[in-house]
């Protein structure tokens, strides 16, 4: 709408950028690694320069193009070399789609990393964020938004989806251009490294955090006529909160500057993070534009899984429903649901494989409710009961003795001395040889290493305090089942 | 079994253990065990035997084939120094630039050592100190063979059993070798091997003192037989074995006391065969020496000297200023009297006390509750000064000299702070750290009867 009446200068600049984008043919979501203009030439030039330097240094042995590690590091820091991965040799090509079975395809689609084009069950949130971001970009002003929700509710996926949509619109010339910068608190060694990351994504250069901070400060505080809106996504905001909260303050203070044109979208888990953790001035800058992602209900989870599996016959619908209901009852975490489904496909495949694959190939190739049950019990069941069941006889007696001592005294924390007297009783009752104190200490330390008990270090041997780390019922259950 | 023979000759009564150790570490064709934990009391020969055994093994093999690092963990108080010390001895070629920051570097260093059939032994003396280093040191030292991929064995030498080494994240169980204490007959056997040394010591002592009839006496000494010496050791152990089984301590004292045993013989008073008279002569000396076991201060003192209490001597030799002495006495009274008694003891007109049943009961204290048994109580500086002014007959001004003497007493460790060391607001509490005899001695010097102010003593 407003593009028509923007100044000719701006439109020229915009078209220039659009052209560049089209030329670079980047349709995937990308941060503007603004390479130095005419990057290819530049690299060549700098390589030439480097080789010239080398030649100057030792004119006889230098090989043009060869770089010392220091030169490589310098180029990396300037962003002239992009980090790449080694490619797999062409002989081991990944299997083509046709040779894959139905279950394999389903498993591929169910992988958490495969984010679908449109996220089901998050349309409202999508609209919300889209409206906010589009408005800010159109208005050429800055702002903040706080997105919260428990893990696995599609916060980051939705926000990046919105960004992708906006970038597509920008390419289609329906929207003023903007830069997108993304940082994740968990990927930083220190909150201050955020400056370095932001500056690197804006220019491609790696500098120290002080330098990056002052450069960013200059960029966002001094007005420039051709400033483009910058959208900054801050994932895991709570990690950036240190005691001084200077990083969070700066990130949220820059949007308030008129020259900045910075839109900050922050993502974290806790709903009341601003009130609980952040200082008053930071909370006040964060603003009131908030969005909470509710955990998925079982219907939504079912929809998510079925949408991923659309067209495939690998899953029975009641199997999906079971997964959805189980997961929704615990956390409403979409990742967990997808993982359980994937595990179920693996189990189903393993159930088929041992038989002759030729015969069964056509008959059953779907995940039934039994497979899902097994996957669920694997992922949810407690390992502690199994551990207690597989303990040695004396270890079981020791656990029983701790239990007996806890019930006798009524206090949760017992000392080794009391437990040992109980062990003596139990051993006499079972008709076993009396274990020595040293043996019992060894048993205690072993159980402690397995975290079935919590005990102090072995140094204050018979006076060490012992706590049960398993529930009393677990021990009862594990040992009584074993006893029969 | 040659190694076994040489070692057992040097260290009698340890044949079984030496054989066990040799079985573990001395056969070329076998891999070493992961780790060996050696524990036993002081003076049971853990360190010496291991040292000799390893030295002998190195001597027999080549140093390139059998590499030993013997490190004391008290010297290497941090893990970095420990690793560097071990690496220095194991990588003998480039010993100067050994730089090991942490466990990872250390393991990497060991991995680089990898050569065919070289065998490494790391012996760590005082290994109980390993527990106080970083949490990863002890568990990974115990599985160093696995981590480094070398034919390597770690020997921990310590006084503590393995139970004291268990940590929260469990350790790999090493092989345990226990060094038991020597029995009385074993001790006798080992001490009697010291016969020649005792003889030489005696002769050199006589020569040094330039006694008359030197030649004659040396002749007498040279006629002393091993049986005679063993008889003496029997007497000696009869007195000492109850109190002390530490071999090195016994050895030193036995040599010392042998001179007393020989004096009556050398002077010609007693015949060498008259054991009972010899015993009568030496019994007093032995008892005196028993009082002084573990205190090695040159020549043993005579009995009369010893009866003097040490604390009294210190008190007499301690030159405190006059007010300083009174301050110390006041501190002692404040420490050992309850503050309830202060009014009765120090205020002139405290009014008449009615005798009540309660008071009588309170007076009949149980011995365990008396401050003579439970030690000094803490007091504030105000109370100390109040008692000081009460027991000092003259009036002195409260000058800074007086107050600085309190801190001097604290510096001399005659008083100590219990709490509030740095606060000047009067909340800090002090404690008196000297005993009754010391105070009585000091109060005698200034002519003050401290006993009449003490409730719980006498």
CSV table of N, CA, C and O in Angstrom, one decimal, chain B residues 235-311:
chain,number,residue,atom,x,y,z
B,235,UNK,N,63.4,-57.5,77.2
B,235,UNK,CA,63.1,-56.6,78.3
B,235,UNK,C,62.5,-55.3,77.7
B,235,UNK,O,61.4,-54.8,78.2
B,236,UNK,N,63.1,-54.8,76.7
B,236,UNK,CA,62.7,-53.5,76.1
B,236,UNK,C,61.3,-53.6,75.6
B,236,UNK,O,60.5,-52.8,75.9
B,237,UNK,N,61.0,-54.7,74.8
B,237,UNK,CA,59.7,-54.8,74.2
B,237,UNK,C,58.6,-55.0,75.3
B,237,UNK,O,57.5,-54.6,75.2
B,238,UNK,N,59.1,-55.7,76.4
B,238,UNK,CA,58.1,-55.9,77.5
B,238,UNK,C,57.6,-54.6,78.0
B,238,UNK,O,56.4,-54.5,78.4
B,239,UNK,N,58.4,-53.6,78.0
B,239,UNK,CA,58.0,-52.3,78.5
B,239,UNK,C,57.3,-51.5,77.3
B,239,UNK,O,56.2,-50.9,77.5
B,240,UNK,N,57.9,-51.6,76.1
B,240,UNK,CA,57.4,-50.6,75.1
B,240,UNK,C,56.3,-51.2,74.2
B,240,UNK,O,55.6,-50.4,73.6
B,241,UNK,N,56.2,-52.5,74.1
B,241,UNK,CA,55.3,-53.0,73.0
B,241,UNK,C,53.8,-52.6,73.3
B,241,UNK,O,53.0,-52.4,72.3
B,242,UNK,N,53.5,-52.4,74.6
B,242,UNK,CA,52.1,-52.0,74.9
B,242,UNK,C,51.8,-50.7,74.3
B,242,UNK,O,50.7,-50.4,73.9
B,243,UNK,N,52.8,-49.8,74.4
B,243,UNK,CA,52.5,-48.4,74.0
B,243,UNK,C,52.7,-48.1,72.6
B,243,UNK,O,52.1,-47.2,72.0
B,244,UNK,N,53.6,-48.8,72.0
B,244,UNK,CA,54.1,-48.4,70.6
B,244,UNK,C,54.5,-49.6,69.8
B,244,UNK,O,55.3,-50.4,70.3
B,245,UNK,N,53.9,-49.6,68.6
B,245,UNK,CA,54.4,-50.7,67.7
B,245,UNK,C,55.0,-50.2,66.4
B,245,UNK,O,55.2,-51.0,65.5
B,246,UNK,N,55.2,-49.0,66.4
B,246,UNK,CA,55.8,-48.3,65.2
B,246,UNK,C,57.3,-48.7,65.2
B,246,UNK,O,58.1,-48.4,66.1
B,247,UNK,N,57.6,-49.4,64.1
B,247,UNK,CA,59.0,-50.0,64.1
B,247,UNK,C,60.1,-49.0,64.1
B,247,UNK,O,61.0,-49.2,64.8
B,248,UNK,N,59.9,-48.0,63.3
B,248,UNK,CA,61.0,-47.0,63.3
B,248,UNK,C,61.2,-46.3,64.6
B,248,UNK,O,62.4,-46.1,65.1
B,249,UNK,N,60.1,-46.1,65.3
B,249,UNK,CA,60.2,-45.4,66.6
B,249,UNK,C,60.9,-46.4,67.6
B,249,UNK,O,61.8,-46.0,68.4
B,250,UNK,N,60.5,-47.7,67.5
B,250,UNK,CA,61.1,-48.6,68.5
B,250,UNK,C,62.6,-48.8,68.2
B,250,UNK,O,63.4,-48.9,69.1
B,251,UNK,N,62.9,-48.7,66.9
B,251,UNK,CA,64.3,-48.9,66.6
B,251,UNK,C,65.2,-47.8,67.2
B,251,UNK,O,66.2,-48.1,67.8
B,252,UNK,N,64.7,-46.6,67.1
B,252,UNK,CA,65.5,-45.5,67.6
B,252,UNK,C,65.6,-45.6,69.1
B,252,UNK,O,66.7,-45.4,69.7
B,253,UNK,N,64.5,-45.9,69.7
B,253,UNK,CA,64.5,-45.9,71.2
B,253,UNK,C,65.3,-47.1,71.7
B,253,UNK,O,66.0,-46.9,72.7
B,254,UNK,N,65.2,-48.2,71.0
B,254,UNK,CA,66.0,-49.3,71.5
B,254,UNK,C,67.5,-49.1,71.4
B,254,UNK,O,68.2,-49.4,72.4
B,255,UNK,N,68.0,-48.4,70.4
B,255,UNK,CA,69.4,-48.0,70.3
B,255,UNK,C,69.8,-47.1,71.5
B,255,UNK,O,70.8,-47.3,72.1
B,256,UNK,N,68.9,-46.2,71.7
B,256,UNK,CA,69.2,-45.2,72.8
B,256,UNK,C,69.3,-45.9,74.1
B,256,UNK,O,70.2,-45.6,74.9
B,257,UNK,N,68.3,-46.7,74.4
B,257,UNK,CA,68.2,-47.4,75.7
B,257,UNK,C,69.3,-48.4,75.9
B,257,UNK,O,69.6,-48.8,77.0
B,258,UNK,N,69.9,-48.9,74.8
B,258,UNK,CA,70.9,-49.9,74.9
B,258,UNK,C,72.1,-49.3,75.6
B,258,UNK,O,72.8,-50.0,76.4
B,259,UNK,N,72.4,-48.0,75.4
B,259,UNK,CA,73.5,-47.4,76.1
B,259,UNK,C,73.3,-47.4,77.6
B,259,UNK,O,74.2,-47.7,78.4
B,260,UNK,N,72.1,-47.1,78.1
B,260,UNK,CA,71.8,-47.2,79.5
B,260,UNK,C,72.0,-48.6,80.1
B,260,UNK,O,72.5,-48.8,81.2
B,261,UNK,N,71.6,-49.5,79.2
B,261,UNK,CA,71.6,-50.9,79.7
B,261,UNK,C,73.1,-51.3,79.9
B,261,UNK,O,73.4,-52.1,80.8
B,262,UNK,N,73.9,-50.8,79.0
B,262,UNK,CA,75.3,-51.2,79.0
B,262,UNK,C,76.2,-50.5,80.0
B,262,UNK,O,77.2,-50.9,80.4
B,263,UNK,N,75.7,-49.3,80.5
B,263,UNK,CA,76.6,-48.5,81.4
B,263,UNK,C,77.0,-49.2,82.6
B,263,UNK,O,78.2,-49.2,82.9
B,264,UNK,N,76.1,-49.9,83.4
B,264,UNK,CA,76.6,-50.6,84.6
B,264,UNK,C,77.6,-51.7,84.3
B,264,UNK,O,78.5,-51.9,85.0
B,265,UNK,N,77.4,-52.3,83.1
B,265,UNK,CA,78.4,-53.3,82.7
B,265,UNK,C,79.8,-52.7,82.4
B,265,UNK,O,80.8,-53.2,82.9
B,266,UNK,N,79.7,-51.6,81.7
B,266,UNK,CA,81.0,-51.0,81.3
B,266,UNK,C,81.7,-50.4,82.5
B,266,UNK,O,82.9,-50.5,82.6
B,267,UNK,N,80.9,-50.0,83.5
B,267,UNK,CA,81.6,-49.4,84.7
B,267,UNK,C,82.0,-50.6,85.6
B,267,UNK,O,82.6,-50.3,86.6
B,268,UNK,N,81.6,-51.8,85.3
B,268,UNK,CA,82.1,-52.9,86.1
B,268,UNK,C,81.2,-53.2,87.3
B,268,UNK,O,81.6,-53.9,88.2
B,269,UNK,N,80.1,-52.5,87.5
B,269,UNK,CA,79.3,-52.7,88.7
B,269,UNK,C,78.6,-54.0,88.6
B,269,UNK,O,78.4,-54.7,89.7
B,270,UNK,N,78.1,-54.4,87.4
B,270,UNK,CA,77.2,-55.6,87.3
B,270,UNK,C,77.8,-56.5,86.3
B,270,UNK,O,78.4,-56.1,85.3
B,271,UNK,N,77.7,-57.8,86.6
B,271,UNK,CA,78.2,-58.8,85.7
B,271,UNK,C,77.2,-58.9,84.5
B,271,UNK,O,76.0,-58.6,84.6
B,272,UNK,N,77.7,-59.3,83.4
B,272,UNK,CA,76.9,-59.4,82.2
B,272,UNK,C,75.8,-60.4,82.2
B,272,UNK,O,74.8,-60.3,81.6
B,273,UNK,N,76.1,-61.5,83.0
B,273,UNK,CA,75.1,-62.5,83.1
B,273,UNK,C,74.0,-62.3,84.1
B,273,UNK,O,72.9,-62.9,84.1
B,274,UNK,N,74.1,-61.3,84.9
B,274,UNK,CA,73.2,-61.0,86.0
B,274,UNK,C,72.0,-60.2,85.5
B,274,UNK,O,72.0,-58.9,85.6
B,275,UNK,N,71.1,-60.9,84.9
B,275,UNK,CA,70.0,-60.2,84.1
B,275,UNK,C,69.1,-59.4,85.1
B,275,UNK,O,68.7,-58.3,84.8
B,276,UNK,N,68.8,-60.0,86.2
B,276,UNK,CA,67.8,-59.3,87.1
B,276,UNK,C,68.4,-58.0,87.7
B,276,UNK,O,67.6,-57.0,87.8
B,277,UNK,N,69.7,-58.0,88.0
B,277,UNK,CA,70.2,-56.7,88.5
B,277,UNK,C,70.3,-55.7,87.3
B,277,UNK,O,70.0,-54.5,87.6
B,278,UNK,N,70.6,-56.2,86.1
B,278,UNK,CA,70.6,-55.2,85.0
B,278,UNK,C,69.2,-54.6,84.8
B,278,UNK,O,69.1,-53.4,84.5
B,279,UNK,N,68.2,-55.5,84.9
B,279,UNK,CA,66.9,-55.0,84.8
B,279,UNK,C,66.5,-53.9,85.8
B,279,UNK,O,66.0,-52.9,85.5
B,280,UNK,N,67.0,-54.1,87.0
B,280,UNK,CA,66.7,-53.2,88.1
B,280,UNK,C,67.4,-51.8,87.8
B,280,UNK,O,66.8,-50.8,88.0
B,281,UNK,N,68.6,-51.9,87.2
B,281,UNK,CA,69.3,-50.7,86.8
B,281,UNK,C,68.6,-49.9,85.7
B,281,UNK,O,68.5,-48.7,85.7
B,282,UNK,N,68.1,-50.7,84.8
B,282,UNK,CA,67.6,-50.0,83.5
B,282,UNK,C,66.1,-49.7,83.6
B,282,UNK,O,65.6,-48.9,82.8
B,283,UNK,N,65.4,-50.3,84.5
B,283,UNK,CA,63.9,-50.1,84.5
B,283,UNK,C,63.5,-48.7,84.5
B,283,UNK,O,62.6,-48.2,83.8
B,284,UNK,N,64.2,-47.9,85.4
B,284,UNK,CA,63.8,-46.5,85.6
B,284,UNK,C,64.0,-45.7,84.3
B,284,UNK,O,63.1,-45.0,83.8
B,285,UNK,N,65.1,-46.0,83.6
B,285,UNK,CA,65.5,-45.3,82.4
B,285,UNK,C,64.5,-45.7,81.3
B,285,UNK,O,64.0,-44.8,80.5
B,286,UNK,N,64.1,-46.9,81.3
B,286,UNK,CA,63.1,-47.4,80.2
B,286,UNK,C,61.8,-46.6,80.4
B,286,UNK,O,61.2,-46.2,79.4
B,287,UNK,N,61.4,-46.5,81.7
B,287,UNK,CA,60.1,-45.9,81.9
B,287,UNK,C,60.2,-44.4,81.5
B,287,UNK,O,59.2,-43.8,81.0
B,288,UNK,N,61.3,-43.8,81.8
B,288,UNK,CA,61.5,-42.4,81.4
B,288,UNK,C,61.4,-42.3,79.9
B,288,UNK,O,60.7,-41.4,79.3
B,289,UNK,N,62.1,-43.2,79.2
B,289,UNK,CA,62.1,-43.1,77.7
B,289,UNK,C,60.7,-43.4,77.2
B,289,UNK,O,60.3,-42.9,76.2
B,290,UNK,N,59.9,-44.2,77.9
B,290,UNK,CA,58.6,-44.5,77.4
B,290,UNK,C,57.7,-43.2,77.5
B,290,UNK,O,56.8,-43.1,76.6
B,291,UNK,N,58.0,-42.4,78.5
B,291,UNK,CA,57.2,-41.1,78.5
B,291,UNK,C,57.6,-40.3,77.3
B,291,UNK,O,56.8,-39.4,76.9
B,292,UNK,N,58.7,-40.5,76.7
B,292,UNK,CA,59.2,-39.6,75.7
B,292,UNK,C,59.1,-40.2,74.3
B,292,UNK,O,59.7,-39.6,73.4
B,293,UNK,N,58.4,-41.3,74.2
B,293,UNK,CA,58.4,-41.9,72.8
B,293,UNK,C,57.6,-41.0,71.9
B,293,UNK,O,56.7,-40.3,72.3
B,294,UNK,N,58.0,-40.9,70.7
B,294,UNK,CA,57.5,-40.0,69.7
B,294,UNK,C,58.0,-38.5,69.9
B,294,UNK,O,57.6,-37.7,69.1
B,295,UNK,N,58.7,-38.2,71.0
B,295,UNK,CA,59.2,-36.9,71.1
B,295,UNK,C,60.7,-37.0,70.9
B,295,UNK,O,61.4,-37.5,71.8
B,296,UNK,N,61.2,-36.6,69.8
B,296,UNK,CA,62.7,-36.8,69.6
B,296,UNK,C,63.4,-35.5,69.8
B,296,UNK,O,63.6,-34.7,68.9
B,297,UNK,N,63.8,-35.3,71.1
B,297,UNK,CA,64.5,-34.0,71.3
B,297,UNK,C,65.9,-34.4,71.9
B,297,UNK,O,66.2,-34.2,73.0
B,298,UNK,N,66.7,-34.9,71.0
B,298,UNK,CA,68.1,-35.2,71.3
B,298,UNK,C,68.2,-36.1,72.5
B,298,UNK,O,67.6,-37.2,72.5
B,299,UNK,N,69.0,-35.7,73.5
B,299,UNK,CA,69.3,-36.7,74.6
B,299,UNK,C,68.0,-36.8,75.5
B,299,UNK,O,67.4,-35.8,75.8
B,300,UNK,N,67.8,-37.9,76.0
B,300,UNK,CA,66.7,-38.1,76.9
B,300,UNK,C,67.0,-37.4,78.2
B,300,UNK,O,68.2,-37.4,78.7
B,301,UNK,N,66.0,-36.9,78.9
B,301,UNK,CA,66.3,-36.2,80.2
B,301,UNK,C,66.2,-37.2,81.3
B,301,UNK,O,65.6,-38.3,81.2
B,302,UNK,N,66.7,-36.8,82.4
B,302,UNK,CA,66.7,-37.6,83.6
B,302,UNK,C,65.3,-37.6,84.2
B,302,UNK,O,64.4,-36.8,83.8
B,303,UNK,N,65.0,-38.5,85.1
B,303,UNK,CA,63.7,-38.6,85.7
B,303,UNK,C,63.3,-37.4,86.4
B,303,UNK,O,62.1,-37.0,86.2
B,304,UNK,N,64.2,-36.8,87.2
B,304,UNK,CA,63.8,-35.7,88.0
B,304,UNK,C,63.4,-34.5,87.1
B,304,UNK,O,62.4,-33.8,87.4
B,305,UNK,N,64.1,-34.4,86.0
B,305,UNK,CA,63.8,-33.3,85.1
B,305,UNK,C,62.4,-33.4,84.5
B,305,UNK,O,61.7,-32.5,84.3
B,306,UNK,N,62.1,-34.7,84.2
B,306,UNK,CA,60.9,-34.9,83.5
B,306,UNK,C,59.6,-34.7,84.4
B,306,UNK,O,58.6,-34.4,83.9
B,307,UNK,N,59.8,-34.8,85.7
B,307,UNK,CA,58.7,-34.7,86.6
B,307,UNK,C,58.1,-33.3,86.5
B,307,UNK,O,56.9,-33.1,86.8
B,308,UNK,N,59.0,-32.4,86.2
B,308,UNK,CA,58.5,-31.0,86.1
B,308,UNK,C,57.5,-30.9,85.0
B,308,UNK,O,57.7,-31.5,83.9
B,309,UNK,N,56.4,-30.2,85.2
B,309,UNK,CA,55.4,-30.1,84.2
B,309,UNK,C,55.9,-29.2,83.1
B,309,UNK,O,56.4,-28.1,83.4
B,310,UNK,N,55.6,-29.5,81.9
B,310,UNK,CA,56.1,-28.7,80.8
B,310,UNK,C,55.4,-27.3,80.8
B,310,UNK,O,56.1,-26.3,80.6
B,311,UNK,N,54.1,-27.3,81.1
B,311,UNK,CA,53.4,-26.1,81.1
B,311,UNK,C,53.9,-25.1,82.1
B,311,UNK,O,54.0,-23.9,81.9
